[in-house]
mmCIF file of C-alpha atoms and ligand atoms in Angstrom:
data_model
loop_
_atom_site.group_PDB
_atom_site.id
_atom_site.type_symbol
_atom_site.label_atom_id
_atom_site.label_comp_id
_atom_site.label_asym_id
_atom_site.label_seq_id
_atom_site.Cartn_x
_atom_site.Cartn_y
_atom_site.Cartn_z
ATOM 1 C CA MET A 1 125.569 107.470 92.506
ATOM 2 C CA LYS A 2 127.305 105.182 90.041
ATOM 3 C CA TRP A 3 125.301 102.000 90.185
ATOM 4 C CA LYS A 4 124.597 100.610 86.685
ATOM 5 C CA GLY A 5 126.064 97.198 86.057
ATOM 6 C CA ARG A 6 127.039 96.672 89.687
ATOM 7 C CA GLN A 7 126.173 93.618 91.757
ATOM 8 C CA ARG A 8 122.648 93.415 93.124
ATOM 9 C CA SER A 9 121.328 92.002 96.386
ATOM 10 C CA THR A 10 119.261 88.834 96.233
ATOM 11 C CA ASN A 11 117.417 89.823 99.428
ATOM 12 C CA VAL A 12 114.807 92.077 97.798
ATOM 13 C CA ASP A 13 111.259 90.799 97.548
ATOM 14 C CA ASP A 14 109.536 92.992 94.970
ATOM 15 C CA ARG A 15 105.786 92.928 95.576
ATOM 16 C CA ARG A 16 104.986 96.108 93.680
ATOM 17 C CA GLY A 17 102.090 95.709 91.324
ATOM 18 C CA LYS A 18 100.928 92.569 93.121
ATOM 19 C CA SER A 19 97.796 92.268 95.171
ATOM 20 C CA SER A 20 98.173 92.757 98.900
ATOM 21 C CA GLY A 21 95.878 91.907 101.750
ATOM 22 C CA GLY A 22 97.426 94.502 104.006
ATOM 23 C CA LYS A 23 95.500 96.920 106.187
ATOM 24 C CA LEU A 24 96.225 99.442 108.895
ATOM 25 C CA ALA A 25 98.927 102.025 108.876
ATOM 26 C CA ALA A 26 100.830 101.890 112.128
ATOM 27 C CA GLY A 27 104.326 102.094 113.515
ATOM 28 C CA GLY A 28 107.117 104.544 112.879
ATOM 29 C CA GLY A 29 109.490 104.752 109.958
ATOM 30 C CA ILE A 30 111.979 107.250 108.663
ATOM 31 C CA ILE A 31 109.475 109.873 109.648
ATOM 32 C CA GLY A 32 107.156 110.240 112.598
ATOM 33 C CA LEU A 33 103.565 109.410 111.899
ATOM 34 C CA ILE A 34 102.803 112.263 109.554
ATOM 35 C CA PHE A 35 99.170 111.557 109.068
ATOM 36 C CA LEU A 36 98.549 110.884 112.721
ATOM 37 C CA ALA A 37 100.433 114.040 113.594
ATOM 38 C CA ILE A 38 98.283 116.174 111.340
ATOM 39 C CA GLN A 39 95.076 115.073 112.945
ATOM 40 C CA PHE A 40 96.451 114.782 116.458
ATOM 41 C CA PHE A 41 97.777 118.331 116.524
ATOM 42 C CA SER A 42 94.712 119.747 114.902
ATOM 43 C CA GLY A 43 92.652 118.059 117.620
ATOM 44 C CA ASP A 44 90.439 116.030 115.339
ATOM 45 C CA GLY A 45 89.969 113.189 117.787
ATOM 46 C CA ASP A 46 91.967 110.573 119.577
ATOM 47 C CA VAL A 47 94.560 108.259 118.093
ATOM 48 C CA THR A 48 92.348 105.172 118.136
ATOM 49 C CA ASP A 49 89.776 106.934 116.009
ATOM 50 C CA ILE A 50 92.413 108.001 113.578
ATOM 51 C CA LEU A 51 93.917 104.517 113.364
ATOM 52 C CA ASN A 52 90.482 103.100 112.658
ATOM 53 C CA GLN A 53 89.958 105.743 110.049
ATOM 54 C CA ILE A 54 93.199 104.881 108.312
ATOM 55 C CA GLN A 55 92.358 101.216 108.523
ATOM 56 C CA THR A 56 89.104 101.697 106.652
ATOM 57 C CA GLN A 57 90.701 104.097 104.197
ATOM 58 C CA SER A 58 93.550 101.753 103.278
ATOM 59 C CA PRO A 59 92.768 99.638 100.249
ATOM 60 C CA ALA A 60 92.623 95.954 101.198
ATOM 61 C CA THR A 61 93.705 94.830 97.769
ATOM 62 C CA THR A 62 95.633 96.276 94.884
ATOM 63 C CA GLU A 63 94.946 95.342 91.313
ATOM 64 C CA GLU A 64 97.780 93.380 89.725
ATOM 65 C CA ARG A 65 99.695 95.160 87.028
ATOM 66 C CA ALA A 66 103.026 95.011 85.205
ATOM 67 C CA LEU A 67 105.767 97.355 86.383
ATOM 68 C CA THR A 68 106.862 100.208 84.121
ATOM 69 C CA PRO A 69 110.480 100.343 82.834
ATOM 70 C CA GLU A 70 111.134 103.218 85.277
ATOM 71 C CA GLU A 71 109.839 101.172 88.192
ATOM 72 C CA LEU A 72 111.965 98.209 87.143
ATOM 73 C CA GLU A 73 115.040 100.419 86.963
ATOM 74 C CA LEU A 74 114.306 101.844 90.403
ATOM 75 C CA GLY A 75 114.043 98.272 91.715
ATOM 76 C CA GLU A 76 117.482 97.479 90.290
ATOM 77 C CA PHE A 77 118.915 100.603 91.900
ATOM 78 C CA VAL A 78 117.509 99.562 95.277
ATOM 79 C CA GLU A 79 119.073 96.098 94.878
ATOM 80 C CA VAL A 80 122.481 97.620 94.126
ATOM 81 C CA VAL A 81 122.295 99.909 97.172
ATOM 82 C CA LEU A 82 121.230 97.058 99.445
ATOM 83 C CA LYS A 83 124.066 94.879 98.122
ATOM 84 C CA ASP A 84 126.466 97.710 98.801
ATOM 85 C CA THR A 85 125.286 97.966 102.424
ATOM 86 C CA GLU A 86 125.669 94.187 102.767
ATOM 87 C CA ASP A 87 129.307 94.325 101.624
ATOM 88 C CA ILE A 88 130.212 97.326 103.749
ATOM 89 C CA TRP A 89 128.543 96.122 106.954
ATOM 90 C CA SER A 90 129.943 92.599 106.488
ATOM 91 C CA ASN A 91 133.430 94.147 106.415
ATOM 92 C CA ILE A 92 132.797 96.346 109.448
ATOM 93 C CA PHE A 93 131.400 93.435 111.468
ATOM 94 C CA ARG A 94 134.318 91.214 110.434
ATOM 95 C CA GLU A 95 136.829 93.873 111.466
ATOM 96 C CA ASN A 96 135.132 93.910 114.863
ATOM 97 C CA GLY A 97 135.350 90.135 115.244
ATOM 98 C CA SER A 98 131.702 89.499 114.527
ATOM 99 C CA SER A 99 129.587 88.466 111.553
ATOM 100 C CA TYR A 100 126.819 90.374 109.806
ATOM 101 C CA ARG A 101 123.358 88.942 109.158
ATOM 102 C CA GLU A 102 121.825 90.488 106.024
ATOM 103 C CA PRO A 103 118.367 92.034 106.326
ATOM 104 C CA GLY A 104 115.592 91.423 103.825
ATOM 105 C CA MET A 105 113.771 94.127 101.931
ATOM 106 C CA VAL A 106 110.198 94.230 100.683
ATOM 107 C CA LEU A 107 109.075 96.717 98.035
ATOM 108 C CA PHE A 108 105.327 97.154 98.081
ATOM 109 C CA THR A 109 102.520 99.326 96.803
ATOM 110 C CA ASP A 110 99.796 100.720 99.082
ATOM 111 C CA ALA A 111 99.760 98.195 101.923
ATOM 112 C CA VAL A 112 101.665 95.212 103.285
ATOM 113 C CA ASN A 113 101.538 92.758 106.181
ATOM 114 C CA THR A 114 104.677 92.495 108.294
ATOM 115 C CA ALA A 115 105.772 90.765 111.503
ATOM 116 C CA CYS A 116 105.318 94.218 113.081
ATOM 117 C CA GLY A 117 101.720 94.505 111.906
ATOM 118 C CA GLY A 118 100.217 96.025 108.796
ATOM 119 C CA ALA A 119 101.755 99.024 107.098
ATOM 120 C CA SER A 120 100.872 101.401 104.316
ATOM 121 C CA ALA A 121 102.597 104.008 102.209
ATOM 122 C CA ALA A 122 101.606 106.524 104.911
ATOM 123 C CA SER A 123 103.994 104.964 107.457
ATOM 124 C CA GLY A 124 106.997 105.774 105.278
ATOM 125 C CA PRO A 125 109.889 103.333 104.837
ATOM 126 C CA PHE A 126 110.597 101.369 108.004
ATOM 127 C CA TYR A 127 112.510 98.442 109.494
ATOM 128 C CA CYS A 128 110.719 95.598 111.266
ATOM 129 C CA PRO A 129 112.976 93.791 113.781
ATOM 130 C CA GLY A 130 110.447 90.930 114.051
ATOM 131 C CA ASP A 131 111.235 89.657 110.552
ATOM 132 C CA GLU A 132 114.477 91.650 110.007
ATOM 133 C CA LYS A 133 113.110 93.274 106.882
ATOM 134 C CA ILE A 134 112.992 96.795 105.502
ATOM 135 C CA TYR A 135 109.641 97.806 103.995
ATOM 136 C CA MET A 136 109.346 100.552 101.401
ATOM 137 C CA ASP A 137 106.653 101.931 99.177
ATOM 138 C CA LEU A 138 108.904 103.761 96.735
ATOM 139 C CA ARG A 139 106.256 106.350 95.971
ATOM 140 C CA PHE A 140 107.164 107.806 99.370
ATOM 141 C CA PHE A 141 110.104 109.513 97.692
ATOM 142 C CA GLU A 142 107.832 111.411 95.361
ATOM 143 C CA GLU A 143 105.999 112.697 98.414
ATOM 144 C CA LEU A 144 109.254 113.545 100.164
ATOM 145 C CA ARG A 145 110.056 115.814 97.237
ATOM 146 C CA THR A 146 106.671 117.365 96.533
ATOM 147 C CA ARG A 147 105.279 117.578 100.039
ATOM 148 C CA PHE A 148 108.314 117.804 102.303
ATOM 149 C CA GLY A 149 110.576 119.818 100.058
ATOM 150 C CA ALA A 150 113.535 117.440 99.700
ATOM 151 C CA GLN A 151 115.477 117.960 96.499
ATOM 152 C CA GLY A 152 115.012 114.322 95.461
ATOM 153 C CA GLY A 153 117.469 112.268 93.415
ATOM 154 C CA ASP A 154 118.648 108.700 93.641
ATOM 155 C CA PHE A 155 120.916 109.333 96.601
ATOM 156 C CA ALA A 156 117.974 110.469 98.718
ATOM 157 C CA ILE A 157 116.633 106.933 98.294
ATOM 158 C CA ALA A 158 120.053 105.452 99.015
ATOM 159 C CA TYR A 159 120.258 107.478 102.254
ATOM 160 C CA VAL A 160 116.875 106.198 103.430
ATOM 161 C CA ILE A 161 117.830 102.590 102.656
ATOM 162 C CA ALA A 162 121.122 103.049 104.506
ATOM 163 C CA HIS A 163 119.235 104.595 107.467
ATOM 164 C CA GLU A 164 116.883 101.597 107.676
ATOM 165 C CA VAL A 165 119.862 99.247 107.392
ATOM 166 C CA GLY A 166 121.260 101.252 110.324
ATOM 167 C CA HIS A 167 118.224 100.180 112.371
ATOM 168 C CA HIS A 168 118.958 96.583 111.400
ATOM 169 C CA VAL A 169 122.528 97.030 112.673
ATOM 170 C CA GLN A 170 121.117 98.400 115.963
ATOM 171 C CA HIS A 171 118.860 95.355 116.153
ATOM 172 C CA ILE A 172 121.577 92.752 115.664
ATOM 173 C CA THR A 173 124.070 94.510 117.935
ATOM 174 C CA GLY A 174 121.436 94.655 120.689
ATOM 175 C CA THR A 175 121.305 98.469 120.958
ATOM 176 C CA ALA A 176 117.674 98.668 119.867
ATOM 177 C CA GLY A 177 116.597 96.015 122.392
ATOM 178 C CA GLU A 178 118.448 97.749 125.231
ATOM 179 C CA VAL A 179 116.778 101.039 124.402
ATOM 180 C CA ARG A 180 113.338 99.427 124.336
ATOM 181 C CA THR A 181 113.925 97.865 127.778
ATOM 182 C CA GLN A 182 115.039 101.202 129.232
ATOM 183 C CA GLN A 183 112.115 103.049 127.660
ATOM 184 C CA GLN A 184 109.635 100.922 129.579
ATOM 185 C CA ARG A 185 110.860 102.399 132.872
ATOM 186 C CA MET A 186 110.770 106.011 131.734
ATOM 187 C CA SER A 187 108.508 108.970 131.265
ATOM 188 C CA GLN A 188 107.281 109.629 127.742
ATOM 189 C CA GLY A 189 109.623 112.609 127.398
ATOM 190 C CA GLN A 190 112.694 110.559 128.386
ATOM 191 C CA ALA A 191 111.617 107.674 126.152
ATOM 192 C CA ASN A 192 111.287 110.102 123.242
ATOM 193 C CA GLU A 193 114.838 111.313 123.873
ATOM 194 C CA LEU A 194 116.115 107.745 123.558
ATOM 195 C CA SER A 195 114.124 107.320 120.329
ATOM 196 C CA VAL A 196 115.865 110.400 118.992
ATOM 197 C CA GLY A 197 119.211 108.794 119.948
ATOM 198 C CA LEU A 198 118.326 105.666 117.957
ATOM 199 C CA GLU A 199 117.229 107.648 114.919
ATOM 200 C CA LEU A 200 120.296 109.885 114.901
ATOM 201 C CA GLN A 201 122.521 106.837 115.212
ATOM 202 C CA ALA A 202 120.780 105.302 112.171
ATOM 203 C CA ASP A 203 121.539 108.550 110.314
ATOM 204 C CA PHE A 204 125.135 108.317 111.521
ATOM 205 C CA TYR A 205 125.337 104.724 110.231
ATOM 206 C CA ALA A 206 123.947 105.877 106.878
ATOM 207 C CA GLY A 207 126.827 108.382 106.797
ATOM 208 C CA VAL A 208 129.323 105.622 107.663
ATOM 209 C CA TRP A 209 127.955 103.628 104.733
ATOM 210 C CA ALA A 210 128.299 106.641 102.391
ATOM 211 C CA HIS A 211 131.905 107.083 103.579
ATOM 212 C CA HIS A 212 132.788 103.533 102.560
ATOM 213 C CA ASN A 213 130.873 103.992 99.297
ATOM 214 C CA ARG A 214 132.889 107.099 98.332
ATOM 215 C CA GLU A 215 134.303 105.670 95.117
ATOM 216 C CA TYR A 216 130.789 105.429 93.655
ATOM 217 C CA LEU A 217 129.537 108.838 94.724
ATOM 218 C CA GLU A 218 128.798 111.531 92.189
ATOM 219 C CA GLU A 219 128.664 115.307 92.438
ATOM 220 C CA GLY A 220 125.619 116.315 94.467
ATOM 221 C CA ASP A 221 124.962 112.930 96.109
ATOM 222 C CA ILE A 222 125.788 114.019 99.651
ATOM 223 C CA GLU A 223 123.646 117.134 99.189
ATOM 224 C CA GLU A 224 120.732 114.898 98.149
ATOM 225 C CA ALA A 225 121.167 112.816 101.304
ATOM 226 C CA LEU A 226 121.394 115.907 103.513
ATOM 227 C CA SER A 227 118.345 117.418 101.881
ATOM 228 C CA ALA A 228 116.360 114.232 102.559
ATOM 229 C CA ALA A 229 117.671 114.065 106.153
ATOM 230 C CA SER A 230 116.625 117.664 106.646
ATOM 231 C CA ALA A 231 113.161 117.094 105.174
ATOM 232 C CA VAL A 232 112.435 114.269 107.614
ATOM 233 C CA GLY A 233 113.506 116.184 110.737
ATOM 234 C CA ASP A 234 110.772 116.318 113.394
ATOM 235 C CA ASP A 235 110.746 120.116 113.430
ATOM 236 C CA ALA A 236 110.434 120.312 109.629
ATOM 237 C CA ILE A 237 107.575 117.803 109.581
ATOM 238 C CA GLN A 238 105.725 119.429 112.470
ATOM 239 C CA LYS A 239 106.072 122.855 110.892
ATOM 240 C CA ARG A 240 104.643 121.570 107.641
ATOM 241 C CA THR A 241 101.827 119.542 109.140
ATOM 242 C CA SER A 242 100.663 121.539 112.148
ATOM 243 C CA GLY A 243 102.463 124.861 111.848
ATOM 244 C CA ARG A 244 104.058 124.568 115.268
ATOM 245 C CA VAL A 245 106.998 122.722 116.765
ATOM 246 C CA VAL A 246 106.720 120.672 119.973
ATOM 247 C CA PRO A 247 110.269 119.568 120.955
ATOM 248 C CA ASP A 248 109.096 117.197 123.746
ATOM 249 C CA SER A 249 107.283 115.120 121.182
ATOM 250 C CA PHE A 250 110.349 114.674 118.951
ATOM 251 C CA THR A 251 111.165 111.050 118.234
ATOM 252 C CA HIS A 252 113.526 111.391 115.260
ATOM 253 C CA GLY A 253 115.586 114.539 115.902
ATOM 254 C CA THR A 254 115.641 117.949 114.280
ATOM 255 C CA SER A 255 116.686 118.577 110.681
ATOM 256 C CA ALA A 256 119.960 120.067 111.913
ATOM 257 C CA GLN A 257 120.709 117.056 114.150
ATOM 258 C CA ARG A 258 119.896 114.549 111.418
ATOM 259 C CA MET A 259 122.171 116.300 108.918
ATOM 260 C CA GLU A 260 124.921 116.682 111.518
ATOM 261 C CA TRP A 261 124.999 112.979 112.433
ATOM 262 C CA PHE A 262 124.911 111.877 108.810
ATOM 263 C CA LYS A 263 127.887 114.179 108.168
ATOM 264 C CA ARG A 264 129.791 112.852 111.193
ATOM 265 C CA GLY A 265 129.394 109.310 109.915
ATOM 266 C CA TYR A 266 130.353 110.345 106.415
ATOM 267 C CA ARG A 267 133.467 112.185 107.547
ATOM 268 C CA SER A 268 134.793 109.543 109.938
ATOM 269 C CA GLY A 269 133.492 106.250 108.539
ATOM 270 C CA ASP A 270 134.108 104.983 112.070
ATOM 271 C CA ILE A 271 131.247 103.309 113.942
ATOM 272 C CA ARG A 272 132.880 104.086 117.328
ATOM 273 C CA GLN A 273 132.131 107.783 116.862
ATOM 274 C CA GLY A 274 128.387 107.171 116.810
ATOM 275 C CA ASN A 275 127.312 107.611 120.423
ATOM 276 C CA THR A 276 124.165 109.650 119.891
ATOM 277 C CA PHE A 277 122.762 108.950 123.338
ATOM 278 C CA GLN A 278 124.605 111.592 125.386
HETATM 279 ZN ZN1 ZN B 301 114.552 105.562 111.574
#
């Protein structure tokens, strides 16, 4: 993606290399709970035990250090992508007679406290509606490449940011709240299906963003996004972590579904085509 020299968002709070008091890895992000899934499916105990385990394993503090030039450059890239989502979603909201509220973003290392509780690198990037912020430990992308087989590249990161921004859009339009209300009256299986709908719609919105960002795309960018979307499919993650696939437990959608909805958004650029709940 062409990004050097472009405008940067002022909504990024870069806490990398700073000490953090965070503990406890919980909640869902771009991926299901990988580490929980590993232990849960291998029958190593119940979830409470595992959460406690993670809590004690997570470092409570990180030593302060200066960021490397590569880390600083990555931070600038993230700011450009976030700014780009701000511009594009502001336009879309305006065209629909509404106004967009920009989300915040926190870059952290190891652990962080959020309005949704503590989080660690193990939770993967995620959006917290309580403080309207996206949280990312950028080292996740290294893991996505080495452990989950994504091809990597800057546009993989851009896709994940755009997906989390998609969750913010669902929050401010009320979709996420509606889904949560409905889920309380449902069986776990039905509630999971609605979660999949939310996740696929966030992928669709990431595609819509890429559509409106076409002039800055480079050869191979869309493939990088699709490769990342594929790597974080529930079936791909379950296969890698437990060796078997349990469709009823899906909360994010299969690799094929995630790629398909990103593509639909990218092709149409039209938010009205994003009903993923049927
Ligand atoms: Zn998501």
